[in-house]
Amino acid sequence: FCYEARTDPNLRSQGIENWDVSLFKSIAVTERVRMQYRAEVFNIANRVQFSPPATAVGSATFGIISSQLNNPRLIQFALRLNF
């Protein structure tokens, strides 16, 4: 039998690279009330990051990359009222 270490440096995958952007705009409604408009974009470049390959030796899925690790681009808008 040949035993392999639990973490093989040759099978490690790359890290996640997401670029997130946020824009905020504060507006004075009255002297005590402020409104804030927010626009946030997560993974702005929409870069795909694949999961590491399956590492179960002898399995039919050994070495196959079958999923995506990160989320696709997400855009959200919000209004916040501070009083």
PDB file of N, CA and C in Angstrom:
ATOM      1  N   PHE A   1       0.833  -1.187   0.000  1.00  0.00           N
ATOM      2  CA  PHE A   1       0.000   0.000   0.000  1.00  0.00           C
ATOM      3  C   PHE A   1       0.874   1.246   0.000  1.00  0.00           C
ATOM      4  N   CYS A   2       0.414   2.234  -0.715  1.00  0.00           N
ATOM      5  CA  CYS A   2       1.100   3.525  -0.758  1.00  0.00           C
ATOM      6  C   CYS A   2       0.182   4.562  -0.129  1.00  0.00           C
ATOM      7  N   TYR A   3       0.621   5.185   0.939  1.00  0.00           N
ATOM      8  CA  TYR A   3      -0.194   6.177   1.625  1.00  0.00           C
ATOM      9  C   TYR A   3       0.220   7.576   1.211  1.00  0.00           C
ATOM     10  N   GLU A   4      -0.750   8.407   1.021  1.00  0.00           N
ATOM     11  CA  GLU A   4      -0.535   9.795   0.629  1.00  0.00           C
ATOM     12  C   GLU A   4      -0.879  10.701   1.802  1.00  0.00           C
ATOM     13  N   ALA A   5      -0.211  11.841   1.903  1.00  0.00           N
ATOM     14  CA  ALA A   5      -0.510  12.802   2.959  1.00  0.00           C
ATOM     15  C   ALA A   5      -1.918  13.355   2.778  1.00  0.00           C
ATOM     16  N   ARG A   6      -2.518  13.777   3.889  1.00  0.00           N
ATOM     17  CA  ARG A   6      -3.887  14.303   3.840  1.00  0.00           C
ATOM     18  C   ARG A   6      -3.976  15.536   2.945  1.00  0.00           C
ATOM     19  N   THR A   7      -2.938  16.366   2.956  1.00  0.00           N
ATOM     20  CA  THR A   7      -2.915  17.544   2.082  1.00  0.00           C
ATOM     21  C   THR A   7      -1.721  17.425   1.141  1.00  0.00           C
ATOM     22  N   ASP A   8      -1.991  17.175  -0.099  1.00  0.00           N
ATOM     23  CA  ASP A   8      -0.952  17.026  -1.108  1.00  0.00           C
ATOM     24  C   ASP A   8      -0.709  18.388  -1.761  1.00  0.00           C
ATOM     25  N   PRO A   9       0.495  18.952  -1.663  1.00  0.00           N
ATOM     26  CA  PRO A   9       0.737  20.271  -2.243  1.00  0.00           C
ATOM     27  C   PRO A   9       0.583  20.303  -3.763  1.00  0.00           C
ATOM     28  N   ASN A  10       0.670  19.161  -4.422  1.00  0.00           N
ATOM     29  CA  ASN A  10       0.512  19.135  -5.879  1.00  0.00           C
ATOM     30  C   ASN A  10      -0.949  19.195  -6.307  1.00  0.00           C
ATOM     31  N   LEU A  11      -1.879  18.967  -5.381  1.00  0.00           N
ATOM     32  CA  LEU A  11      -3.300  18.964  -5.731  1.00  0.00           C
ATOM     33  C   LEU A  11      -4.047  20.173  -5.186  1.00  0.00           C
ATOM     34  N   ARG A  12      -3.362  21.123  -4.602  1.00  0.00           N
ATOM     35  CA  ARG A  12      -4.032  22.309  -4.075  1.00  0.00           C
ATOM     36  C   ARG A  12      -4.522  23.188  -5.209  1.00  0.00           C
ATOM     37  N   SER A  13      -5.617  23.874  -4.945  1.00  0.00           N
ATOM     38  CA  SER A  13      -6.157  24.777  -5.963  1.00  0.00           C
ATOM     39  C   SER A  13      -5.816  26.219  -5.611  1.00  0.00           C
ATOM     40  N   GLN A  14      -6.076  27.115  -6.545  1.00  0.00           N
ATOM     41  CA  GLN A  14      -5.801  28.520  -6.325  1.00  0.00           C
ATOM     42  C   GLN A  14      -6.841  29.135  -5.400  1.00  0.00           C
ATOM     43  N   GLY A  15      -6.515  30.273  -4.839  1.00  0.00           N
ATOM     44  CA  GLY A  15      -7.450  30.978  -3.969  1.00  0.00           C
ATOM     45  C   GLY A  15      -8.541  31.682  -4.767  1.00  0.00           C
ATOM     46  N   ILE A  16      -9.502  32.227  -4.056  1.00  0.00           N
ATOM     47  CA  ILE A  16     -10.610  32.933  -4.701  1.00  0.00           C
ATOM     48  C   ILE A  16     -10.210  34.383  -4.935  1.00  0.00           C
ATOM     49  N   GLU A  17     -10.449  34.869  -6.136  1.00  0.00           N
ATOM     50  CA  GLU A  17     -10.182  36.263  -6.462  1.00  0.00           C
ATOM     51  C   GLU A  17     -11.471  36.934  -6.875  1.00  0.00           C
ATOM     52  N   ASN A  18     -12.081  37.649  -5.955  1.00  0.00           N
ATOM     53  CA  ASN A  18     -13.291  38.422  -6.236  1.00  0.00           C
ATOM     54  C   ASN A  18     -12.970  39.892  -6.044  1.00  0.00           C
ATOM     55  N   TRP A  19     -13.433  40.715  -6.955  1.00  0.00           N
ATOM     56  CA  TRP A  19     -13.298  42.154  -6.831  1.00  0.00           C
ATOM     57  C   TRP A  19     -14.669  42.703  -6.502  1.00  0.00           C
ATOM     58  N   ASP A  20     -14.800  43.340  -5.329  1.00  0.00           N
ATOM     59  CA  ASP A  20     -16.066  43.901  -4.885  1.00  0.00           C
ATOM     60  C   ASP A  20     -15.969  45.430  -4.908  1.00  0.00           C
ATOM     61  N   VAL A  21     -17.057  46.090  -5.346  1.00  0.00           N
ATOM     62  CA  VAL A  21     -17.092  47.550  -5.443  1.00  0.00           C
ATOM     63  C   VAL A  21     -18.359  48.048  -4.769  1.00  0.00           C
ATOM     64  N   SER A  22     -18.231  49.145  -3.991  1.00  0.00           N
ATOM     65  CA  SER A  22     -19.380  49.761  -3.336  1.00  0.00           C
ATOM     66  C   SER A  22     -19.354  51.260  -3.571  1.00  0.00           C
ATOM     67  N   LEU A  23     -20.527  51.816  -3.837  1.00  0.00           N
ATOM     68  CA  LEU A  23     -20.683  53.259  -3.978  1.00  0.00           C
ATOM     69  C   LEU A  23     -21.755  53.717  -3.011  1.00  0.00           C
ATOM     70  N   PHE A  24     -21.466  54.786  -2.249  1.00  0.00           N
ATOM     71  CA  PHE A  24     -22.402  55.315  -1.261  1.00  0.00           C
ATOM     72  C   PHE A  24     -22.609  56.802  -1.530  1.00  0.00           C
ATOM     73  N   LYS A  25     -23.831  57.259  -1.388  1.00  0.00           N
ATOM     74  CA  LYS A  25     -24.146  58.683  -1.527  1.00  0.00           C
ATOM     75  C   LYS A  25     -25.092  59.063  -0.401  1.00  0.00           C
ATOM     76  N   SER A  26     -24.677  60.012   0.448  1.00  0.00           N
ATOM     77  CA  SER A  26     -25.515  60.479   1.551  1.00  0.00           C
ATOM     78  C   SER A  26     -26.166  61.799   1.163  1.00  0.00           C
ATOM     79  N   ILE A  27     -27.463  61.913   1.457  1.00  0.00           N
ATOM     80  CA  ILE A  27     -28.240  63.103   1.124  1.00  0.00           C
ATOM     81  C   ILE A  27     -28.945  63.568   2.394  1.00  0.00           C
ATOM     82  N   ALA A  28     -28.826  64.861   2.713  1.00  0.00           N
ATOM     83  CA  ALA A  28     -29.513  65.422   3.873  1.00  0.00           C
ATOM     84  C   ALA A  28     -30.952  65.736   3.483  1.00  0.00           C
ATOM     85  N   VAL A  29     -31.914  65.062   4.115  1.00  0.00           N
ATOM     86  CA  VAL A  29     -33.335  65.300   3.847  1.00  0.00           C
ATOM     87  C   VAL A  29     -33.810  66.483   4.685  1.00  0.00           C
ATOM     88  N   THR A  30     -33.558  66.435   5.972  1.00  0.00           N
ATOM     89  CA  THR A  30     -33.795  67.556   6.890  1.00  0.00           C
ATOM     90  C   THR A  30     -32.553  67.700   7.754  1.00  0.00           C
ATOM     91  N   GLU A  31     -32.658  68.532   8.790  1.00  0.00           N
ATOM     92  CA  GLU A  31     -31.503  68.751   9.651  1.00  0.00           C
ATOM     93  C   GLU A  31     -31.101  67.494  10.412  1.00  0.00           C
ATOM     94  N   ARG A  32     -32.089  66.664  10.773  1.00  0.00           N
ATOM     95  CA  ARG A  32     -31.802  65.462  11.566  1.00  0.00           C
ATOM     96  C   ARG A  32     -31.945  64.166  10.776  1.00  0.00           C
ATOM     97  N   VAL A  33     -32.456  64.233   9.589  1.00  0.00           N
ATOM     98  CA  VAL A  33     -32.716  63.018   8.798  1.00  0.00           C
ATOM     99  C   VAL A  33     -31.793  62.997   7.580  1.00  0.00           C
ATOM    100  N   ARG A  34     -31.132  61.872   7.412  1.00  0.00           N
ATOM    101  CA  ARG A  34     -30.257  61.683   6.249  1.00  0.00           C
ATOM    102  C   ARG A  34     -30.663  60.395   5.532  1.00  0.00           C
ATOM    103  N   MET A  35     -30.548  60.433   4.225  1.00  0.00           N
ATOM    104  CA  MET A  35     -30.839  59.246   3.413  1.00  0.00           C
ATOM    105  C   MET A  35     -29.541  58.840   2.716  1.00  0.00           C
ATOM    106  N   GLN A  36     -29.297  57.548   2.685  1.00  0.00           N
ATOM    107  CA  GLN A  36     -28.092  57.036   2.046  1.00  0.00           C
ATOM    108  C   GLN A  36     -28.485  56.078   0.936  1.00  0.00           C
ATOM    109  N   TYR A  37     -27.948  56.314  -0.260  1.00  0.00           N
ATOM    110  CA  TYR A  37     -28.161  55.431  -1.408  1.00  0.00           C
ATOM    111  C   TYR A  37     -26.909  54.576  -1.557  1.00  0.00           C
ATOM    112  N   ARG A  38     -27.103  53.286  -1.720  1.00  0.00           N
ATOM    113  CA  ARG A  38     -25.975  52.360  -1.839  1.00  0.00           C
ATOM    114  C   ARG A  38     -26.105  51.522  -3.105  1.00  0.00           C
ATOM    115  N   ALA A  39     -24.989  51.326  -3.772  1.00  0.00           N
ATOM    116  CA  ALA A  39     -24.901  50.400  -4.895  1.00  0.00           C
ATOM    117  C   ALA A  39     -23.677  49.527  -4.644  1.00  0.00           C
ATOM    118  N   GLU A  40     -23.886  48.218  -4.585  1.00  0.00           N
ATOM    119  CA  GLU A  40     -22.797  47.287  -4.295  1.00  0.00           C
ATOM    120  C   GLU A  40     -22.751  46.212  -5.378  1.00  0.00           C
ATOM    121  N   VAL A  41     -21.543  45.932  -5.844  1.00  0.00           N
ATOM    122  CA  VAL A  41     -21.342  44.890  -6.856  1.00  0.00           C
ATOM    123  C   VAL A  41     -20.303  43.918  -6.316  1.00  0.00           C
ATOM    124  N   PHE A  42     -20.672  42.661  -6.240  1.00  0.00           N
ATOM    125  CA  PHE A  42     -19.763  41.608  -5.785  1.00  0.00           C
ATOM    126  C   PHE A  42     -19.308  40.798  -6.992  1.00  0.00           C
ATOM    127  N   ASN A  43     -18.016  40.495  -7.070  1.00  0.00           N
ATOM    128  CA  ASN A  43     -17.405  39.786  -8.199  1.00  0.00           C
ATOM    129  C   ASN A  43     -17.669  40.564  -9.492  1.00  0.00           C
ATOM    130  N   ILE A  44     -17.235  41.812  -9.505  1.00  0.00           N
ATOM    131  CA  ILE A  44     -17.542  42.725 -10.606  1.00  0.00           C
ATOM    132  C   ILE A  44     -17.007  42.227 -11.958  1.00  0.00           C
ATOM    133  N   ALA A  45     -15.904  41.525 -11.978  1.00  0.00           N
ATOM    134  CA  ALA A  45     -15.348  41.012 -13.229  1.00  0.00           C
ATOM    135  C   ALA A  45     -16.022  39.715 -13.665  1.00  0.00           C
ATOM    136  N   ASN A  46     -16.901  39.183 -12.826  1.00  0.00           N
ATOM    137  CA  ASN A  46     -17.599  37.916 -13.096  1.00  0.00           C
ATOM    138  C   ASN A  46     -16.609  36.788 -13.421  1.00  0.00           C
ATOM    139  N   ARG A  47     -15.538  36.744 -12.660  1.00  0.00           N
ATOM    140  CA  ARG A  47     -14.490  35.744 -12.869  1.00  0.00           C
ATOM    141  C   ARG A  47     -14.884  34.419 -12.231  1.00  0.00           C
ATOM    142  N   VAL A  48     -14.780  33.367 -12.983  1.00  0.00           N
ATOM    143  CA  VAL A  48     -15.145  32.045 -12.469  1.00  0.00           C
ATOM    144  C   VAL A  48     -13.953  31.428 -11.744  1.00  0.00           C
ATOM    145  N   GLN A  49     -14.224  30.803 -10.618  1.00  0.00           N
ATOM    146  CA  GLN A  49     -13.228  30.063  -9.849  1.00  0.00           C
ATOM    147  C   GLN A  49     -13.763  28.639  -9.689  1.00  0.00           C
ATOM    148  N   PHE A  50     -13.062  27.679 -10.230  1.00  0.00           N
ATOM    149  CA  PHE A  50     -13.518  26.300 -10.160  1.00  0.00           C
ATOM    150  C   PHE A  50     -13.087  25.637  -8.860  1.00  0.00           C
ATOM    151  N   SER A  51     -13.879  24.680  -8.408  1.00  0.00           N
ATOM    152  CA  SER A  51     -13.545  23.911  -7.214  1.00  0.00           C
ATOM    153  C   SER A  51     -12.356  23.011  -7.505  1.00  0.00           C
ATOM    154  N   PRO A  52     -11.649  22.574  -6.478  1.00  0.00           N
ATOM    155  CA  PRO A  52     -10.540  21.647  -6.724  1.00  0.00           C
ATOM    156  C   PRO A  52     -11.068  20.306  -7.233  1.00  0.00           C
ATOM    157  N   PRO A  53     -10.230  19.551  -7.899  1.00  0.00           N
ATOM    158  CA  PRO A  53     -10.678  18.255  -8.420  1.00  0.00           C
ATOM    159  C   PRO A  53     -10.959  17.256  -7.304  1.00  0.00           C
ATOM    160  N   ALA A  54     -11.778  16.267  -7.607  1.00  0.00           N
ATOM    161  CA  ALA A  54     -12.076  15.198  -6.647  1.00  0.00           C
ATOM    162  C   ALA A  54     -10.796  14.414  -6.373  1.00  0.00           C
ATOM    163  N   THR A  55     -10.557  14.088  -5.111  1.00  0.00           N
ATOM    164  CA  THR A  55      -9.289  13.451  -4.734  1.00  0.00           C
ATOM    165  C   THR A  55      -9.447  12.027  -4.217  1.00  0.00           C
ATOM    166  N   ALA A  56     -10.628  11.439  -4.362  1.00  0.00           N
ATOM    167  CA  ALA A  56     -10.842  10.066  -3.900  1.00  0.00           C
ATOM    168  C   ALA A  56     -10.269   9.095  -4.929  1.00  0.00           C
ATOM    169  N   VAL A  57      -9.100   8.547  -4.612  1.00  0.00           N
ATOM    170  CA  VAL A  57      -8.428   7.634  -5.536  1.00  0.00           C
ATOM    171  C   VAL A  57      -9.277   6.376  -5.717  1.00  0.00           C
ATOM    172  N   GLY A  58      -9.453   5.949  -6.943  1.00  0.00           N
ATOM    173  CA  GLY A  58     -10.250   4.771  -7.242  1.00  0.00           C
ATOM    174  C   GLY A  58     -11.693   5.115  -7.567  1.00  0.00           C
ATOM    175  N   SER A  59     -12.087   6.338  -7.327  1.00  0.00           N
ATOM    176  CA  SER A  59     -13.445   6.776  -7.623  1.00  0.00           C
ATOM    177  C   SER A  59     -13.564   7.105  -9.103  1.00  0.00           C
ATOM    178  N   ALA A  60     -14.768   6.999  -9.633  1.00  0.00           N
ATOM    179  CA  ALA A  60     -14.998   7.322 -11.044  1.00  0.00           C
ATOM    180  C   ALA A  60     -14.865   8.813 -11.299  1.00  0.00           C
ATOM    181  N   THR A  61     -14.957   9.631 -10.248  1.00  0.00           N
ATOM    182  CA  THR A  61     -14.853  11.083 -10.413  1.00  0.00           C
ATOM    183  C   THR A  61     -13.471  11.622 -10.042  1.00  0.00           C
ATOM    184  N   PHE A  62     -12.491  10.753  -9.864  1.00  0.00           N
ATOM    185  CA  PHE A  62     -11.148  11.195  -9.472  1.00  0.00           C
ATOM    186  C   PHE A  62     -10.574  12.146 -10.517  1.00  0.00           C
ATOM    187  N   GLY A  63     -10.127  13.314 -10.053  1.00  0.00           N
ATOM    188  CA  GLY A  63      -9.498  14.285 -10.939  1.00  0.00           C
ATOM    189  C   GLY A  63     -10.463  15.152 -11.721  1.00  0.00           C
ATOM    190  N   ILE A  64     -11.761  14.976 -11.518  1.00  0.00           N
ATOM    191  CA  ILE A  64     -12.751  15.738 -12.269  1.00  0.00           C
ATOM    192  C   ILE A  64     -13.165  16.976 -11.473  1.00  0.00           C
ATOM    193  N   ILE A  65     -13.181  18.108 -12.149  1.00  0.00           N
ATOM    194  CA  ILE A  65     -13.671  19.358 -11.561  1.00  0.00           C
ATOM    195  C   ILE A  65     -15.131  19.474 -11.955  1.00  0.00           C
ATOM    196  N   SER A  66     -16.026  19.428 -10.967  1.00  0.00           N
ATOM    197  CA  SER A  66     -17.450  19.347 -11.286  1.00  0.00           C
ATOM    198  C   SER A  66     -18.292  20.513 -10.789  1.00  0.00           C
ATOM    199  N   SER A  67     -17.665  21.538 -10.198  1.00  0.00           N
ATOM    200  CA  SER A  67     -18.472  22.638  -9.690  1.00  0.00           C
ATOM    201  C   SER A  67     -17.684  23.941  -9.668  1.00  0.00           C
ATOM    202  N   GLN A  68     -18.420  25.009  -9.435  1.00  0.00           N
ATOM    203  CA  GLN A  68     -17.834  26.332  -9.326  1.00  0.00           C
ATOM    204  C   GLN A  68     -17.716  26.692  -7.852  1.00  0.00           C
ATOM    205  N   LEU A  69     -16.604  27.304  -7.447  1.00  0.00           N
ATOM    206  CA  LEU A  69     -16.344  27.600  -6.044  1.00  0.00           C
ATOM    207  C   LEU A  69     -16.949  28.925  -5.596  1.00  0.00           C
ATOM    208  N   ASN A  70     -16.917  29.930  -6.452  1.00  0.00           N
ATOM    209  CA  ASN A  70     -17.425  31.246  -6.058  1.00  0.00           C
ATOM    210  C   ASN A  70     -18.797  31.516  -6.679  1.00  0.00           C
ATOM    211  N   ASN A  71     -19.385  32.633  -6.315  1.00  0.00           N
ATOM    212  CA  ASN A  71     -20.686  33.020  -6.852  1.00  0.00           C
ATOM    213  C   ASN A  71     -20.515  33.901  -8.076  1.00  0.00           C
ATOM    214  N   PRO A  72     -21.493  33.902  -8.988  1.00  0.00           N
ATOM    215  CA  PRO A  72     -21.418  34.816 -10.120  1.00  0.00           C
ATOM    216  C   PRO A  72     -21.647  36.253  -9.657  1.00  0.00           C
ATOM    217  N   ARG A  73     -21.554  37.190 -10.587  1.00  0.00           N
ATOM    218  CA  ARG A  73     -21.723  38.608 -10.252  1.00  0.00           C
ATOM    219  C   ARG A  73     -23.060  38.848  -9.562  1.00  0.00           C
ATOM    220  N   LEU A  74     -23.014  39.650  -8.503  1.00  0.00           N
ATOM    221  CA  LEU A  74     -24.207  40.000  -7.742  1.00  0.00           C
ATOM    222  C   LEU A  74     -24.234  41.513  -7.576  1.00  0.00           C
ATOM    223  N   ILE A  75     -25.358  42.137  -7.962  1.00  0.00           N
ATOM    224  CA  ILE A  75     -25.516  43.583  -7.847  1.00  0.00           C
ATOM    225  C   ILE A  75     -26.700  43.844  -6.935  1.00  0.00           C
ATOM    226  N   GLN A  76     -26.514  44.768  -5.971  1.00  0.00           N
ATOM    227  CA  GLN A  76     -27.628  45.112  -5.097  1.00  0.00           C
ATOM    228  C   GLN A  76     -27.648  46.617  -4.846  1.00  0.00           C
ATOM    229  N   PHE A  77     -28.866  47.135  -4.732  1.00  0.00           N
ATOM    230  CA  PHE A  77     -29.095  48.549  -4.469  1.00  0.00           C
ATOM    231  C   PHE A  77     -29.881  48.667  -3.170  1.00  0.00           C
ATOM    232  N   ALA A  78     -29.648  49.747  -2.430  1.00  0.00           N
ATOM    233  CA  ALA A  78     -30.348  49.926  -1.153  1.00  0.00           C
ATOM    234  C   ALA A  78     -30.520  51.413  -0.854  1.00  0.00           C
ATOM    235  N   LEU A  79     -31.582  51.710  -0.120  1.00  0.00           N
ATOM    236  CA  LEU A  79     -31.808  53.037   0.443  1.00  0.00           C
ATOM    237  C   LEU A  79     -31.857  52.875   1.952  1.00  0.00           C
ATOM    238  N   ARG A  80     -31.142  53.750   2.649  1.00  0.00           N
ATOM    239  CA  ARG A  80     -31.087  53.684   4.100  1.00  0.00           C
ATOM    240  C   ARG A  80     -31.485  55.057   4.655  1.00  0.00           C
ATOM    241  N   LEU A  81     -32.389  55.062   5.592  1.00  0.00           N
ATOM    242  CA  LEU A  81     -32.852  56.306   6.200  1.00  0.00           C
ATOM    243  C   LEU A  81     -32.374  56.362   7.641  1.00  0.00           C
ATOM    244  N   ASN A  82     -31.564  57.371   7.953  1.00  0.00           N
ATOM    245  CA  ASN A  82     -31.030  57.565   9.308  1.00  0.00           C
ATOM    246  C   ASN A  82     -31.760  58.740   9.942  1.00  0.00           C
ATOM    247  N   PHE A  83     -32.315  58.533  11.146  1.00  0.00           N
ATOM    248  CA  PHE A  83     -33.014  59.611  11.841  1.00  0.00           C
ATOM    249  C   PHE A  83     -32.705  59.577  13.322  1.00  0.00           C
TER     250      PHE A  83
END
